[in-house]
């Protein structure tokens, strides 16, 4: 690689594939990453590790640094909080079992929501929805079926009218607490990251006190750079991480066509130093990288 392209190398520690609600297969995602000059990439599908094998192999072939990850949906007092796990070990049966349980809870909730959609007069079945994902199924797949069948004009309408919190088919999620997810990841020697802390408009004192509590219980880092974060959100998150002695992470939250407009490594601030600093923290803790 010449000096110029090395200078522009990017990283992306938050991406989704068809194992959950992204639209690129794991190997295709790695190919896109390589084409976009991304040096290090983590695959972080919602509540599943099903894409990691394929992605890891493709990344190795392409010469990318690959980080095994996942994004765990949890429920806190303030609402739904996403916790990323990074540097997951190859063997993590405890996490596999935990995620399998979460997918079981997803399944029950999906069934309840689909029956509401059917009561509304929509011809939507569990089979059609489940066929949209390899492993972790959820509302984005219902949105895809509603769109395909012409019941809505776009995904936004599907969420606004039917699938979002104000929608008539909405059923709340049953999920673990962020504390449970953080502790489990810490026990595995994984790096845990509070994902997109400013994505929702949570009251800042409540957000800070939750983060402080997680930091005391093994949280490793905050996701300062995220496609939904403004510069101000990023600055605020960096300051909070500094105050709490936490590391920093960043990713695009790329979902392919499921979230058009978000590119892999899209934020030009997603630079290799972010990964290097996280790796340094792991080295200091004696954790493998
Ligand atoms: P689930 O885990 O099944 O509740 O689905 C949550 C996912 O749905 C989130 O990760 C988002 O990708 C997507 N989502 C949530 N709200 C919206 C929205 N208003 N518009 C589009 N996608 C959304
Ligand atoms: Zn998603
Ligand atoms: Fe998320
Ligand atoms: Fe995500």
Tab-separated table of C-alpha atoms and ligand atoms in Angstrom:
chain	number	residue	atom	x	y	z
A	1	UNK	CA	0.000	0.000	0.000
A	2	UNK	CA	1.398	3.432	-0.841
A	3	UNK	CA	1.761	6.118	1.799
A	4	UNK	CA	-1.216	8.052	0.512
A	5	UNK	CA	-3.776	5.263	0.851
A	6	UNK	CA	-2.268	4.298	4.214
A	7	UNK	CA	-2.939	7.852	5.399
A	8	UNK	CA	-6.579	7.439	4.550
A	9	UNK	CA	-7.034	4.056	6.225
A	10	UNK	CA	-10.272	3.706	8.161
A	11	UNK	CA	-11.674	1.399	10.809
A	12	UNK	CA	-15.255	0.405	11.614
A	13	UNK	CA	-16.201	-1.244	14.900
A	14	UNK	CA	-19.982	-1.435	14.416
A	15	UNK	CA	-21.522	-3.197	11.398
A	16	UNK	CA	-24.431	-5.535	10.603
A	17	UNK	CA	-24.848	-8.382	8.105
A	18	UNK	CA	-27.686	-10.670	6.972
A	19	UNK	CA	-27.107	-12.672	10.166
A	20	UNK	CA	-29.267	-9.939	11.732
A	21	UNK	CA	-30.806	-6.930	9.997
A	22	UNK	CA	-28.102	-5.880	7.538
A	23	UNK	CA	-28.539	-6.613	3.833
A	24	UNK	CA	-24.975	-7.678	2.960
A	25	UNK	CA	-23.864	-11.240	3.526
A	26	UNK	CA	-20.900	-11.428	5.918
A	27	UNK	CA	-18.341	-12.103	3.162
A	28	UNK	CA	-19.794	-9.339	0.953
A	29	UNK	CA	-19.521	-6.926	3.870
A	30	UNK	CA	-15.810	-7.735	4.213
A	31	UNK	CA	-15.283	-7.224	0.474
A	32	UNK	CA	-16.960	-3.812	0.671
A	33	UNK	CA	-14.809	-2.914	3.669
A	34	UNK	CA	-11.615	-3.801	1.807
A	35	UNK	CA	-12.759	-1.738	-1.197
A	36	UNK	CA	-13.331	1.255	1.092
A	37	UNK	CA	-9.798	1.124	2.508
A	38	UNK	CA	-10.938	-0.135	5.907
A	39	UNK	CA	-8.113	-1.743	7.823
A	40	UNK	CA	-9.944	-3.068	10.856
A	41	UNK	CA	-13.571	-4.145	11.022
A	42	UNK	CA	-15.835	-5.646	13.673
A	43	UNK	CA	-19.032	-7.475	12.739
A	44	UNK	CA	-21.573	-6.716	15.468
A	45	UNK	CA	-24.884	-8.328	14.562
A	46	UNK	CA	-27.810	-7.982	16.964
A	47	UNK	CA	-27.952	-10.860	19.471
A	48	UNK	CA	-26.120	-13.374	17.259
A	49	UNK	CA	-22.645	-14.637	16.378
A	50	UNK	CA	-23.896	-16.491	13.296
A	51	UNK	CA	-22.044	-14.300	10.777
A	52	UNK	CA	-18.644	-14.327	12.467
A	53	UNK	CA	-17.225	-17.511	10.933
A	54	UNK	CA	-17.887	-16.482	7.328
A	55	UNK	CA	-16.832	-12.874	7.933
A	56	UNK	CA	-13.626	-13.897	9.711
A	57	UNK	CA	-12.572	-16.162	6.854
A	58	UNK	CA	-13.302	-13.545	4.212
A	59	UNK	CA	-11.467	-10.883	6.227
A	60	UNK	CA	-8.396	-13.138	6.521
A	61	UNK	CA	-8.390	-13.702	2.735
A	62	UNK	CA	-8.608	-9.953	2.172
A	63	UNK	CA	-5.907	-9.073	4.710
A	64	UNK	CA	-8.257	-7.173	7.026
A	65	UNK	CA	-7.928	-7.127	10.794
A	66	UNK	CA	-11.173	-8.730	11.949
A	67	UNK	CA	-12.686	-8.311	15.402
A	68	UNK	CA	-15.365	-10.777	16.495
A	69	UNK	CA	-18.281	-8.793	17.873
A	70	UNK	CA	-21.983	-8.624	18.624
A	71	UNK	CA	-24.553	-6.012	19.675
A	72	UNK	CA	-26.678	-7.027	22.641
A	73	UNK	CA	-30.120	-5.436	23.073
A	74	UNK	CA	-30.802	-4.652	26.708
A	75	UNK	CA	-33.443	-2.745	28.645
A	76	UNK	CA	-32.553	-0.121	31.243
A	77	UNK	CA	-34.745	2.335	33.191
A	78	UNK	CA	-34.125	4.921	30.484
A	79	UNK	CA	-35.094	2.594	27.612
A	80	UNK	CA	-33.405	0.208	25.166
A	81	UNK	CA	-29.628	0.291	25.532
A	82	UNK	CA	-27.300	-1.488	23.107
A	83	UNK	CA	-24.064	-2.993	24.368
A	84	UNK	CA	-21.390	-4.003	21.862
A	85	UNK	CA	-19.073	-6.882	22.664
A	86	UNK	CA	-15.689	-6.737	20.865
A	87	UNK	CA	-12.820	-9.220	20.794
A	88	UNK	CA	-15.167	-12.079	21.615
A	89	UNK	CA	-13.204	-15.290	22.169
A	90	UNK	CA	-13.565	-18.142	19.641
A	91	UNK	CA	-15.117	-20.331	22.289
A	92	UNK	CA	-17.829	-18.522	24.177
A	93	UNK	CA	-20.492	-21.012	25.069
A	94	UNK	CA	-21.883	-18.882	27.896
A	95	UNK	CA	-22.456	-15.994	25.491
A	96	UNK	CA	-23.862	-18.332	22.802
A	97	UNK	CA	-26.387	-19.671	25.325
A	98	UNK	CA	-27.247	-16.189	26.543
A	99	UNK	CA	-27.834	-14.965	22.959
A	100	UNK	CA	-29.840	-18.062	22.089
A	101	UNK	CA	-32.125	-17.243	25.000
A	102	UNK	CA	-32.467	-13.643	23.761
A	103	UNK	CA	-33.348	-14.878	20.276
A	104	UNK	CA	-36.025	-17.077	21.879
A	105	UNK	CA	-37.468	-13.976	23.543
A	106	UNK	CA	-37.269	-12.140	20.217
A	107	UNK	CA	-39.189	-14.998	18.617
A	108	UNK	CA	-42.042	-14.710	21.140
A	109	UNK	CA	-42.221	-10.961	20.688
A	110	UNK	CA	-42.104	-11.289	16.880
A	111	UNK	CA	-45.008	-13.754	17.032
A	112	UNK	CA	-47.047	-11.347	19.150
A	113	UNK	CA	-46.341	-8.441	16.783
A	114	UNK	CA	-47.101	-10.488	13.670
A	115	UNK	CA	-50.409	-11.575	15.138
A	116	UNK	CA	-51.231	-7.889	15.679
A	117	UNK	CA	-50.286	-7.131	12.090
A	118	UNK	CA	-52.552	-9.958	10.944
A	119	UNK	CA	-55.387	-8.674	13.150
A	120	UNK	CA	-54.907	-5.377	11.328
A	121	UNK	CA	-55.651	-7.191	8.078
A	122	UNK	CA	-52.108	-7.620	6.749
A	123	UNK	CA	-51.165	-10.943	5.207
A	124	UNK	CA	-47.804	-11.402	6.945
A	125	UNK	CA	-46.510	-14.697	8.327
A	126	UNK	CA	-43.687	-15.627	10.693
A	127	UNK	CA	-42.135	-17.757	7.935
A	128	UNK	CA	-41.910	-14.789	5.559
A	129	UNK	CA	-40.408	-12.565	8.228
A	130	UNK	CA	-37.951	-15.190	9.490
A	131	UNK	CA	-36.787	-15.882	5.927
A	132	UNK	CA	-35.335	-12.346	5.833
A	133	UNK	CA	-32.575	-13.096	8.368
A	134	UNK	CA	-30.099	-15.891	8.837
A	135	UNK	CA	-30.252	-15.819	12.615
A	136	UNK	CA	-31.544	-12.848	14.594
A	137	UNK	CA	-35.037	-11.772	13.530
A	138	UNK	CA	-36.776	-8.533	14.482
A	139	UNK	CA	-38.816	-5.525	13.484
A	140	UNK	CA	-36.639	-4.492	10.509
A	141	UNK	CA	-37.563	-7.803	8.853
A	142	UNK	CA	-41.273	-7.148	9.434
A	143	UNK	CA	-40.748	-3.739	7.841
A	144	UNK	CA	-39.111	-5.405	4.827
A	145	UNK	CA	-42.089	-7.746	4.331
A	146	UNK	CA	-44.626	-4.895	4.744
A	147	UNK	CA	-42.685	-2.920	2.143
A	148	UNK	CA	-42.390	-5.846	-0.258
A	149	UNK	CA	-46.150	-6.453	-0.087
A	150	UNK	CA	-46.945	-2.816	-0.737
A	151	UNK	CA	-48.577	-2.173	2.650
A	152	UNK	CA	-46.217	0.758	3.248
A	153	UNK	CA	-44.264	3.127	1.006
A	154	UNK	CA	-41.026	2.844	2.978
A	155	UNK	CA	-39.499	1.514	6.196
A	156	UNK	CA	-40.072	4.794	8.002
A	157	UNK	CA	-43.816	4.489	7.402
A	158	UNK	CA	-43.745	0.867	8.638
A	159	UNK	CA	-42.180	2.016	11.936
A	160	UNK	CA	-44.268	5.176	12.301
A	161	UNK	CA	-47.611	3.461	11.780
A	162	UNK	CA	-47.121	-0.126	12.895
A	163	UNK	CA	-43.771	-1.241	14.322
A	164	UNK	CA	-42.434	1.710	16.329
A	165	UNK	CA	-43.321	2.413	19.963
A	166	UNK	CA	-46.350	4.435	18.854
A	167	UNK	CA	-47.329	1.878	16.217
A	168	UNK	CA	-50.437	-0.281	16.574
A	169	UNK	CA	-48.566	-3.610	16.291
A	170	UNK	CA	-45.860	-2.673	18.826
A	171	UNK	CA	-45.102	-5.087	21.652
A	172	UNK	CA	-42.352	-4.148	24.127
A	173	UNK	CA	-39.165	-6.168	24.083
A	174	UNK	CA	-38.213	-8.466	26.947
A	175	UNK	CA	-34.441	-8.249	27.367
A	176	UNK	CA	-31.700	-8.410	29.997
A	177	UNK	CA	-30.305	-5.350	31.750
A	178	UNK	CA	-27.193	-3.629	30.389
A	179	UNK	CA	-25.462	-4.610	33.632
A	180	UNK	CA	-26.000	-8.303	32.870
A	181	UNK	CA	-24.575	-7.892	29.357
A	182	UNK	CA	-21.562	-5.907	30.576
A	183	UNK	CA	-20.758	-8.417	33.317
A	184	UNK	CA	-21.054	-11.357	30.962
A	185	UNK	CA	-18.732	-9.712	28.424
A	186	UNK	CA	-16.242	-8.779	31.155
A	187	UNK	CA	-16.205	-12.403	32.398
A	188	UNK	CA	-15.367	-13.512	28.852
A	189	UNK	CA	-12.491	-11.056	28.579
A	190	UNK	CA	-14.325	-9.177	25.812
A	191	UNK	CA	-14.322	-5.388	25.442
A	192	UNK	CA	-17.787	-3.989	26.203
A	193	UNK	CA	-18.970	-0.745	24.631
A	194	UNK	CA	-22.039	1.387	25.375
A	195	UNK	CA	-23.276	1.815	21.771
A	196	UNK	CA	-24.503	5.164	20.386
A	197	UNK	CA	-25.191	6.698	23.823
A	198	UNK	CA	-26.671	9.888	22.298
A	199	UNK	CA	-28.804	8.206	19.609
A	200	UNK	CA	-31.941	8.714	21.677
A	201	UNK	CA	-32.791	11.889	23.517
A	202	UNK	CA	-32.374	10.494	27.012
A	203	UNK	CA	-32.112	12.977	29.867
A	204	UNK	CA	-28.376	13.467	30.325
A	205	UNK	CA	-28.255	13.069	34.135
A	206	UNK	CA	-29.991	9.660	33.874
A	207	UNK	CA	-27.692	8.640	31.009
A	208	UNK	CA	-24.644	9.671	33.032
A	209	UNK	CA	-25.718	7.826	36.126
A	210	UNK	CA	-26.398	4.623	34.142
A	211	UNK	CA	-22.995	4.923	32.458
A	212	UNK	CA	-21.274	5.493	35.800
A	213	UNK	CA	-22.918	2.364	37.196
A	214	UNK	CA	-21.873	0.294	34.158
A	215	UNK	CA	-18.326	1.690	34.394
A	216	UNK	CA	-18.119	0.426	37.984
A	217	UNK	CA	-19.186	-3.009	36.791
A	218	UNK	CA	-16.754	-3.698	33.983
A	219	UNK	CA	-17.814	-1.487	31.043
A	220	UNK	CA	-14.763	-0.853	28.851
A	221	UNK	CA	-15.654	1.999	26.500
A	222	UNK	CA	-18.197	4.428	25.059
A	223	UNK	CA	-19.014	4.647	21.356
A	224	UNK	CA	-18.159	8.279	20.740
A	225	UNK	CA	-18.221	8.134	16.918
A	226	UNK	CA	-21.465	6.835	15.414
A	227	UNK	CA	-23.386	7.772	12.285
A	228	UNK	CA	-26.206	9.242	14.412
A	229	UNK	CA	-23.887	11.365	16.567
A	230	UNK	CA	-23.338	15.040	15.886
A	231	UNK	CA	-19.911	16.541	16.605
A	232	UNK	CA	-21.368	17.822	19.864
A	233	UNK	CA	-22.558	14.304	20.830
A	234	UNK	CA	-19.097	12.946	20.098
A	235	UNK	CA	-17.424	15.636	22.208
A	236	UNK	CA	-19.837	15.080	25.076
A	237	UNK	CA	-19.226	11.311	24.962
A	238	UNK	CA	-15.436	11.749	24.917
A	239	UNK	CA	-15.645	14.043	27.964
A	240	UNK	CA	-17.821	11.539	29.845
A	241	UNK	CA	-15.422	8.686	28.999
A	242	UNK	CA	-12.498	10.763	30.277
A	243	UNK	CA	-14.299	11.499	33.539
A	244	UNK	CA	-15.139	7.826	34.083
A	245	UNK	CA	-11.799	6.406	32.928
A	246	UNK	CA	-13.411	4.594	29.991
A	247	UNK	CA	-12.018	3.923	26.511
A	248	UNK	CA	-13.460	5.165	23.209
A	249	UNK	CA	-14.896	3.261	20.283
A	250	UNK	CA	-16.443	4.187	16.957
A	251	UNK	CA	-18.376	2.672	14.099
A	252	UNK	CA	-20.808	3.463	11.328
A	253	UNK	CA	-23.605	1.028	12.307
A	254	UNK	CA	-23.731	0.111	8.638
A	255	UNK	CA	-26.797	-1.997	7.699
A	256	UNK	CA	-26.512	-1.927	3.885
A	257	UNK	CA	-29.800	-1.099	2.160
A	258	UNK	CA	-31.709	-1.475	5.439
A	259	UNK	CA	-30.328	1.927	6.458
A	260	UNK	CA	-29.547	3.703	3.226
A	261	UNK	CA	-27.187	6.619	3.457
A	262	UNK	CA	-24.836	5.021	5.994
A	263	UNK	CA	-21.520	3.933	4.500
A	264	UNK	CA	-18.925	1.609	5.984
A	265	UNK	CA	-16.321	3.657	7.842
A	266	UNK	CA	-18.309	6.690	6.756
A	267	UNK	CA	-17.216	8.997	9.483
A	268	UNK	CA	-13.822	10.314	8.471
A	269	UNK	CA	-12.893	10.326	12.170
A	270	UNK	CA	-12.941	6.506	12.236
A	271	UNK	CA	-9.165	6.134	12.240
A	272	UNK	CA	-6.795	3.312	13.237
A	273	UNK	CA	-5.702	5.093	16.441
A	274	UNK	CA	-9.111	4.265	17.963
A	275	UNK	CA	-8.448	0.526	17.585
A	276	UNK	CA	-4.844	0.919	18.700
A	277	UNK	CA	-5.927	2.623	21.927
A	278	UNK	CA	-8.521	-0.090	22.629
A	279	UNK	CA	-5.872	-2.747	21.972
A	280	UNK	CA	-3.497	-0.970	24.338
A	281	UNK	CA	-6.155	-1.050	27.081
A	282	UNK	CA	-6.564	-4.781	26.500
A	283	UNK	CA	-2.807	-5.368	26.656
A	284	UNK	CA	-2.627	-3.490	29.965
A	285	UNK	CA	-5.365	-5.753	31.321
A	286	UNK	CA	-3.560	-8.851	30.041
A	287	UNK	CA	-6.344	-9.644	27.568
A	288	UNK	CA	-5.690	-11.249	24.167
A	289	UNK	CA	-5.890	-9.182	20.979
B	1	LIG	P1	-35.867	-4.998	17.211
B	1	LIG	O1	-34.540	-5.366	17.812
B	1	LIG	O2	-36.560	-6.143	16.571
B	1	LIG	O3	-36.744	-4.261	18.199
B	1	LIG	O4	-35.573	-3.953	16.042
B	1	LIG	C1	-34.827	-2.810	16.354
B	1	LIG	C2	-34.175	-2.282	15.104
B	1	LIG	O5	-35.172	-1.685	14.296
B	1	LIG	C3	-33.196	-1.169	15.406
B	1	LIG	O6	-31.886	-1.663	15.616
B	1	LIG	C4	-33.251	-0.329	14.166
B	1	LIG	O7	-32.325	-0.859	13.209
B	1	LIG	C5	-34.651	-0.559	13.623
B	1	LIG	N1	-35.504	0.579	13.902
B	1	LIG	C6	-36.005	0.975	15.082
B	1	LIG	N2	-36.781	2.075	14.948
B	1	LIG	C7	-36.763	2.392	13.622
B	1	LIG	C8	-37.362	3.429	12.820
B	1	LIG	N3	-38.164	4.361	13.359
B	1	LIG	N4	-37.101	3.437	11.491
B	1	LIG	C9	-36.313	2.481	10.927
B	1	LIG	N5	-35.724	1.499	11.620
B	1	LIG	C10	-35.938	1.449	12.952
B	2	LIG	ZN1	-29.982	-3.122	13.373
B	3	LIG	FE1	-27.856	-0.274	18.094
B	4	LIG	FE1	-26.109	-1.554	15.423
